[in-house]
Amino acid sequence: MRRPRSAGRRALGRAASGSVWAIRAGALALLFVPILLVIVMSFAGDAFNSLPPSTYSMRWYANVFAREEFVSGFFTSLAVAAIATPVSVASGTLAAYALWKHPLPGARALETVLMSPILLPLVVTGLALLVFFNRVPLGSGIVNIALAHVIITLPYSFRAVLAALARYDRQLDEAAASLRVRPLDAFVHVTLPVIRPGLFAGALFSFVMSFDDFAATIFLITPGTRTLPIAIYQYMEFNLDPTVSAVSAMLVFCAVITVIAVERVLGMDRFVGLRA
């Protein structure tokens, strides 16, 4: 028979459990309280940021749409992310699959090279790309920014797919080969569906990093090309009203609506490939 625990051990267990829940609550508060404060400030009617607001108004949301730099910056960021994300995911997937399928003696060094953009400060990366694009012009401002974002986001998609492949059962490829399935067909119809969660994670990280990047993009903008983070930075240089809070709140609302729509239409598990 199990001996009953003493009162001291029960108290210690309750204290440990309470500490764990306190840490969880603190982590959640650290994540969500700043977002809630920004949303509250976006509805302020004051001409400056104040908490709590003395009055409430929607005029800063109207000001977002009235300012051309925010609208054009949003669509520019969206276009750059839409270009950089699929290129980054495709390149990262092929590189990860090649290193996983055919490990070479220098595979570890090549993996380090592919992960190197994440190790360098983005300011250094942006300055280096500025020098490179000045000497080797490859296109317009949006093309240069998209190429820079592919370089910045490639390590995220590469690592996410490589982690998914580490859990992949190689016997699936052997079974496909025994059925005389061509390697390309096996990759498309067997491997990719299994590692789809890794593809989704890489695409999500790549899109978010591309859409939000400021440190590298600031070196590559042109007079006619300005992303949303750059537009926010330039606006905050001369204005202290809650318009930027309204922009941030709208981005949060868009993310929440997208997640809810995906969950209602497909189901998040099916969308990311965790369930058939």
Tab-separated table of C-alpha atoms in Angstrom:
chain	number	residue	atom	x	y	z
A	1	MET	CA	0.000	0.000	0.000
A	2	ARG	CA	1.110	3.526	-0.757
A	3	ARG	CA	1.929	5.544	2.323
A	4	PRO	CA	-0.062	8.793	2.572
A	5	ARG	CA	1.963	11.881	1.939
A	6	SER	CA	2.750	14.076	4.894
A	7	ALA	CA	1.212	17.511	5.291
A	8	GLY	CA	4.576	19.097	4.511
A	9	ARG	CA	4.854	17.288	1.171
A	10	ARG	CA	1.292	18.174	0.238
A	11	ALA	CA	1.966	21.822	1.031
A	12	LEU	CA	5.181	21.701	-1.002
A	13	GLY	CA	3.316	20.155	-3.937
A	14	ARG	CA	0.604	22.817	-3.796
A	15	ALA	CA	3.259	25.545	-3.629
A	16	ALA	CA	5.084	24.087	-6.647
A	17	SER	CA	1.831	23.809	-8.602
A	18	GLY	CA	0.911	27.377	-7.679
A	19	SER	CA	4.338	28.602	-8.776
A	20	VAL	CA	3.952	26.891	-12.151
A	21	TRP	CA	0.530	28.472	-12.686
A	22	ALA	CA	1.880	31.867	-11.595
A	23	ILE	CA	4.695	31.592	-14.152
A	24	ARG	CA	2.170	30.618	-16.842
A	25	ALA	CA	-0.067	33.557	-15.949
A	26	GLY	CA	2.919	35.908	-15.984
A	27	ALA	CA	4.012	34.652	-19.407
A	28	LEU	CA	0.495	35.095	-20.818
A	29	ALA	CA	0.270	38.573	-19.307
A	30	LEU	CA	3.636	39.489	-20.822
A	31	LEU	CA	2.369	38.389	-24.232
A	32	PHE	CA	-1.157	39.777	-24.254
A	33	VAL	CA	-1.252	42.809	-21.946
A	34	PRO	CA	0.865	45.025	-24.293
A	35	ILE	CA	-1.395	44.054	-27.216
A	36	LEU	CA	-4.520	44.902	-25.203
A	37	LEU	CA	-3.028	48.257	-24.170
A	38	VAL	CA	-2.265	49.128	-27.793
A	39	ILE	CA	-5.824	48.223	-28.805
A	40	VAL	CA	-7.261	50.383	-26.008
A	41	MET	CA	-5.064	53.347	-26.998
A	42	SER	CA	-6.149	53.000	-30.635
A	43	PHE	CA	-9.684	54.008	-29.601
A	44	ALA	CA	-8.528	57.115	-27.713
A	45	GLY	CA	-10.062	60.407	-28.706
A	46	ASP	CA	-7.091	62.415	-27.455
A	47	ALA	CA	-4.565	63.948	-29.843
A	48	PHE	CA	-1.760	62.139	-28.047
A	49	ASN	CA	-1.170	58.699	-26.547
A	50	SER	CA	-2.645	58.449	-23.071
A	51	LEU	CA	-3.658	55.575	-20.844
A	52	PRO	CA	-6.405	55.389	-19.872
A	53	PRO	CA	-7.908	57.609	-22.602
A	54	SER	CA	-10.038	60.484	-21.435
A	55	THR	CA	-12.391	60.039	-24.425
A	56	TYR	CA	-12.945	57.364	-27.056
A	57	SER	CA	-13.166	57.765	-30.817
A	58	MET	CA	-12.682	55.932	-34.134
A	59	ARG	CA	-11.015	58.885	-35.823
A	60	TRP	CA	-7.527	57.378	-35.761
A	61	TYR	CA	-8.764	54.400	-37.742
A	62	ALA	CA	-10.155	56.829	-40.292
A	63	ASN	CA	-6.808	58.622	-40.269
A	64	VAL	CA	-5.045	55.364	-41.198
A	65	PHE	CA	-7.042	55.083	-44.420
A	66	ALA	CA	-6.693	58.810	-45.075
A	67	ARG	CA	-2.877	58.595	-44.974
A	68	GLU	CA	-1.607	57.316	-48.308
A	69	GLU	CA	1.702	56.103	-46.865
A	70	PHE	CA	-0.014	53.564	-44.622
A	71	VAL	CA	-2.237	52.164	-47.365
A	72	SER	CA	0.536	51.934	-49.950
A	73	GLY	CA	2.983	50.670	-47.324
A	74	PHE	CA	0.611	47.866	-46.340
A	75	PHE	CA	0.185	46.684	-49.924
A	76	THR	CA	3.929	46.982	-50.561
A	77	SER	CA	4.703	44.866	-47.490
A	78	LEU	CA	2.048	42.380	-48.573
A	79	ALA	CA	3.489	42.174	-52.079
A	80	VAL	CA	7.053	41.727	-50.831
A	81	ALA	CA	5.984	39.016	-48.373
A	82	ALA	CA	3.925	37.302	-51.081
A	83	ILE	CA	7.040	37.151	-53.278
A	84	ALA	CA	9.591	36.285	-50.605
A	85	THR	CA	7.590	33.608	-48.761
A	86	PRO	CA	7.080	31.038	-51.568
A	87	VAL	CA	10.624	31.538	-52.863
A	88	SER	CA	12.039	31.113	-49.366
A	89	VAL	CA	9.922	28.033	-48.607
A	90	ALA	CA	10.720	26.399	-51.959
A	91	SER	CA	14.459	27.078	-51.619
A	92	GLY	CA	14.545	26.010	-47.970
A	93	THR	CA	12.572	22.830	-48.705
A	94	LEU	CA	14.844	21.770	-51.567
A	95	ALA	CA	17.996	22.552	-49.572
A	96	ALA	CA	16.739	20.690	-46.493
A	97	TYR	CA	15.606	17.691	-48.549
A	98	ALA	CA	18.939	17.500	-50.375
A	99	LEU	CA	20.933	17.580	-47.135
A	100	TRP	CA	18.624	15.037	-45.507
A	101	LYS	CA	18.374	12.682	-48.478
A	102	HIS	CA	22.016	12.792	-49.575
A	103	PRO	CA	24.211	13.805	-46.607
A	104	LEU	CA	27.665	14.791	-47.853
A	105	PRO	CA	30.888	15.019	-45.838
A	106	GLY	CA	30.516	18.814	-45.719
A	107	ALA	CA	26.788	18.783	-44.979
A	108	ARG	CA	27.219	20.262	-41.506
A	109	ALA	CA	29.276	23.165	-42.870
A	110	LEU	CA	26.717	23.769	-45.628
A	111	GLU	CA	23.940	23.775	-43.031
A	112	THR	CA	25.849	26.418	-41.076
A	113	VAL	CA	26.191	28.529	-44.219
A	114	LEU	CA	22.448	28.305	-44.902
A	115	MET	CA	21.704	29.320	-41.309
A	116	SER	CA	24.235	32.171	-41.294
A	117	PRO	CA	21.762	34.983	-42.202
A	118	ILE	CA	20.020	34.449	-38.872
A	119	LEU	CA	23.323	34.841	-37.017
A	120	LEU	CA	24.190	38.231	-38.511
A	121	PRO	CA	22.572	41.456	-37.306
A	122	LEU	CA	19.951	42.600	-39.804
A	123	VAL	CA	21.625	46.011	-39.958
A	124	VAL	CA	24.797	44.363	-41.242
A	125	THR	CA	22.807	42.318	-43.755
A	126	GLY	CA	20.943	45.385	-44.990
A	127	LEU	CA	24.118	47.442	-45.369
A	128	ALA	CA	25.883	44.621	-47.221
A	129	LEU	CA	22.929	44.208	-49.591
A	130	LEU	CA	22.826	47.958	-50.180
A	131	VAL	CA	26.472	47.905	-51.311
A	132	PHE	CA	25.830	44.811	-53.457
A	133	PHE	CA	22.729	46.206	-55.187
A	134	ASN	CA	24.503	49.514	-55.874
A	135	ARG	CA	27.244	47.627	-57.721
A	136	VAL	CA	25.006	44.971	-59.288
A	137	PRO	CA	21.594	46.497	-60.079
A	138	LEU	CA	19.060	43.686	-60.321
A	139	GLY	CA	15.783	45.564	-60.574
A	140	SER	CA	13.463	48.011	-58.884
A	141	GLY	CA	13.205	48.748	-55.184
A	142	ILE	CA	10.541	46.114	-54.513
A	143	VAL	CA	12.631	43.438	-56.274
A	144	ASN	CA	15.693	44.291	-54.184
A	145	ILE	CA	13.652	44.221	-50.971
A	146	ALA	CA	12.082	40.879	-51.931
A	147	LEU	CA	15.502	39.358	-52.646
A	148	ALA	CA	16.778	40.649	-49.307
A	149	HIS	CA	13.789	39.136	-47.518
A	150	VAL	CA	14.379	35.782	-49.194
A	151	ILE	CA	17.898	35.782	-47.766
A	152	ILE	CA	16.642	36.828	-44.316
A	153	THR	CA	13.806	34.293	-44.138
A	154	LEU	CA	15.555	31.305	-45.757
A	155	PRO	CA	17.002	29.998	-42.443
A	156	TYR	CA	13.518	29.825	-40.893
A	157	SER	CA	11.978	27.765	-43.687
A	158	PHE	CA	15.117	25.621	-44.000
A	159	ARG	CA	15.189	24.788	-40.280
A	160	ALA	CA	11.429	24.131	-40.075
A	161	VAL	CA	11.487	21.694	-43.002
A	162	LEU	CA	14.674	20.018	-41.759
A	163	ALA	CA	13.016	19.447	-38.378
A	164	ALA	CA	9.983	17.899	-40.104
A	165	LEU	CA	12.214	15.635	-42.196
A	166	ALA	CA	14.021	14.455	-39.053
A	167	ARG	CA	10.735	12.790	-38.001
A	168	TYR	CA	10.034	11.406	-41.487
A	169	ASP	CA	9.947	7.613	-41.875
A	170	ARG	CA	12.316	6.623	-44.687
A	171	GLN	CA	10.429	3.359	-45.119
A	172	LEU	CA	7.718	5.343	-46.894
A	173	ASP	CA	10.188	6.109	-49.692
A	174	GLU	CA	11.255	2.467	-49.785
A	175	ALA	CA	7.621	1.393	-50.082
A	176	ALA	CA	7.072	3.874	-52.906
A	177	ALA	CA	10.205	2.591	-54.677
A	178	SER	CA	9.007	-0.999	-54.341
A	179	LEU	CA	5.855	0.057	-56.193
A	180	ARG	CA	7.998	1.521	-58.990
A	181	VAL	CA	7.026	5.107	-58.142
A	182	ARG	CA	9.421	7.634	-59.613
A	183	PRO	CA	11.461	9.622	-57.046
A	184	LEU	CA	9.887	12.917	-58.128
A	185	ASP	CA	6.363	11.502	-57.777
A	186	ALA	CA	7.260	10.030	-54.391
A	187	PHE	CA	8.562	13.408	-53.251
A	188	VAL	CA	5.430	15.235	-54.412
A	189	HIS	CA	2.782	12.723	-53.340
A	190	VAL	CA	4.403	11.088	-50.288
A	191	THR	CA	7.076	13.310	-48.738
A	192	LEU	CA	5.474	16.734	-49.101
A	193	PRO	CA	2.097	15.779	-47.560
A	194	VAL	CA	3.868	14.227	-44.558
A	195	ILE	CA	6.099	17.245	-43.910
A	196	ARG	CA	3.333	19.781	-44.545
A	197	PRO	CA	3.379	21.022	-40.915
A	198	GLY	CA	7.042	21.964	-41.423
A	199	LEU	CA	6.192	23.727	-44.674
A	200	PHE	CA	3.416	25.656	-42.960
A	201	ALA	CA	5.671	26.641	-40.048
A	202	GLY	CA	8.388	27.796	-42.442
A	203	ALA	CA	5.901	29.769	-44.513
A	204	LEU	CA	4.413	31.400	-41.411
A	205	PHE	CA	7.805	32.427	-40.027
A	206	SER	CA	8.927	33.671	-43.452
A	207	PHE	CA	5.785	35.726	-44.035
A	208	VAL	CA	5.861	37.343	-40.591
A	209	MET	CA	9.592	38.100	-40.754
A	210	SER	CA	9.254	39.578	-44.232
A	211	PHE	CA	6.160	41.651	-43.431
A	212	ASP	CA	7.647	43.064	-40.207
A	213	ASP	CA	11.267	43.568	-41.252
A	214	PHE	CA	12.610	47.055	-40.675
A	215	ALA	CA	16.350	46.887	-39.956
A	216	ALA	CA	17.384	45.535	-43.363
A	217	THR	CA	14.608	47.133	-45.406
A	218	ILE	CA	15.497	50.676	-44.287
A	219	PHE	CA	18.683	50.452	-46.390
A	220	LEU	CA	16.870	49.316	-49.547
A	221	ILE	CA	13.825	51.585	-49.834
A	222	THR	CA	13.480	54.010	-52.727
A	223	PRO	CA	11.366	57.182	-52.982
A	224	GLY	CA	8.569	55.179	-54.606
A	225	THR	CA	8.866	52.063	-52.453
A	226	ARG	CA	8.014	52.070	-48.760
A	227	THR	CA	6.910	49.151	-46.608
A	228	LEU	CA	4.514	49.461	-43.675
A	229	PRO	CA	7.188	49.344	-40.907
A	230	ILE	CA	9.089	52.120	-42.699
A	231	ALA	CA	5.872	54.163	-43.041
A	232	ILE	CA	5.182	53.742	-39.323
A	233	TYR	CA	8.723	54.798	-38.422
A	234	GLN	CA	8.608	57.893	-40.630
A	235	TYR	CA	5.191	58.862	-39.262
A	236	MET	CA	6.336	58.543	-35.654
A	237	GLU	CA	9.246	60.914	-36.293
A	238	PHE	CA	6.866	63.870	-36.437
A	239	ASN	CA	3.569	62.628	-34.925
A	240	LEU	CA	2.706	61.269	-31.484
A	241	ASP	CA	-1.012	60.609	-31.969
A	242	PRO	CA	-2.603	57.110	-31.653
A	243	THR	CA	-2.644	56.488	-35.419
A	244	VAL	CA	0.193	53.981	-35.088
A	245	SER	CA	-1.772	52.210	-32.351
A	246	ALA	CA	-4.708	51.996	-34.756
A	247	VAL	CA	-2.444	50.464	-37.433
A	248	SER	CA	-1.155	47.904	-34.934
A	249	ALA	CA	-4.665	47.071	-33.734
A	250	MET	CA	-5.844	46.561	-37.322
A	251	LEU	CA	-2.999	44.105	-37.946
A	252	VAL	CA	-4.005	42.190	-34.810
A	253	PHE	CA	-7.642	42.130	-35.955
A	254	CYS	CA	-6.595	40.848	-39.406
A	255	ALA	CA	-4.556	38.037	-37.855
A	256	VAL	CA	-7.398	37.003	-35.544
A	257	ILE	CA	-9.986	37.089	-38.354
A	258	THR	CA	-7.718	35.009	-40.601
A	259	VAL	CA	-7.222	32.343	-37.929
A	260	ILE	CA	-10.971	32.206	-37.184
A	261	ALA	CA	-11.827	31.955	-40.901
A	262	VAL	CA	-9.335	29.134	-41.457
A	263	GLU	CA	-10.622	27.292	-38.383
A	264	ARG	CA	-14.253	27.634	-39.495
A	265	VAL	CA	-13.689	26.685	-43.158
A	266	LEU	CA	-10.988	23.993	-42.991
A	267	GLY	CA	-10.000	23.479	-39.397
A	268	MET	CA	-6.552	24.564	-38.257
A	269	ASP	CA	-5.291	20.988	-37.815
A	270	ARG	CA	-6.233	20.081	-41.379
A	271	PHE	CA	-4.868	23.361	-42.732
A	272	VAL	CA	-1.389	22.813	-41.287
A	273	GLY	CA	-1.404	19.120	-42.129
A	274	LEU	CA	-1.757	17.616	-38.646
A	275	ARG	CA	-4.993	15.861	-39.624
A	276	ALA	CA	-6.160	14.487	-42.963
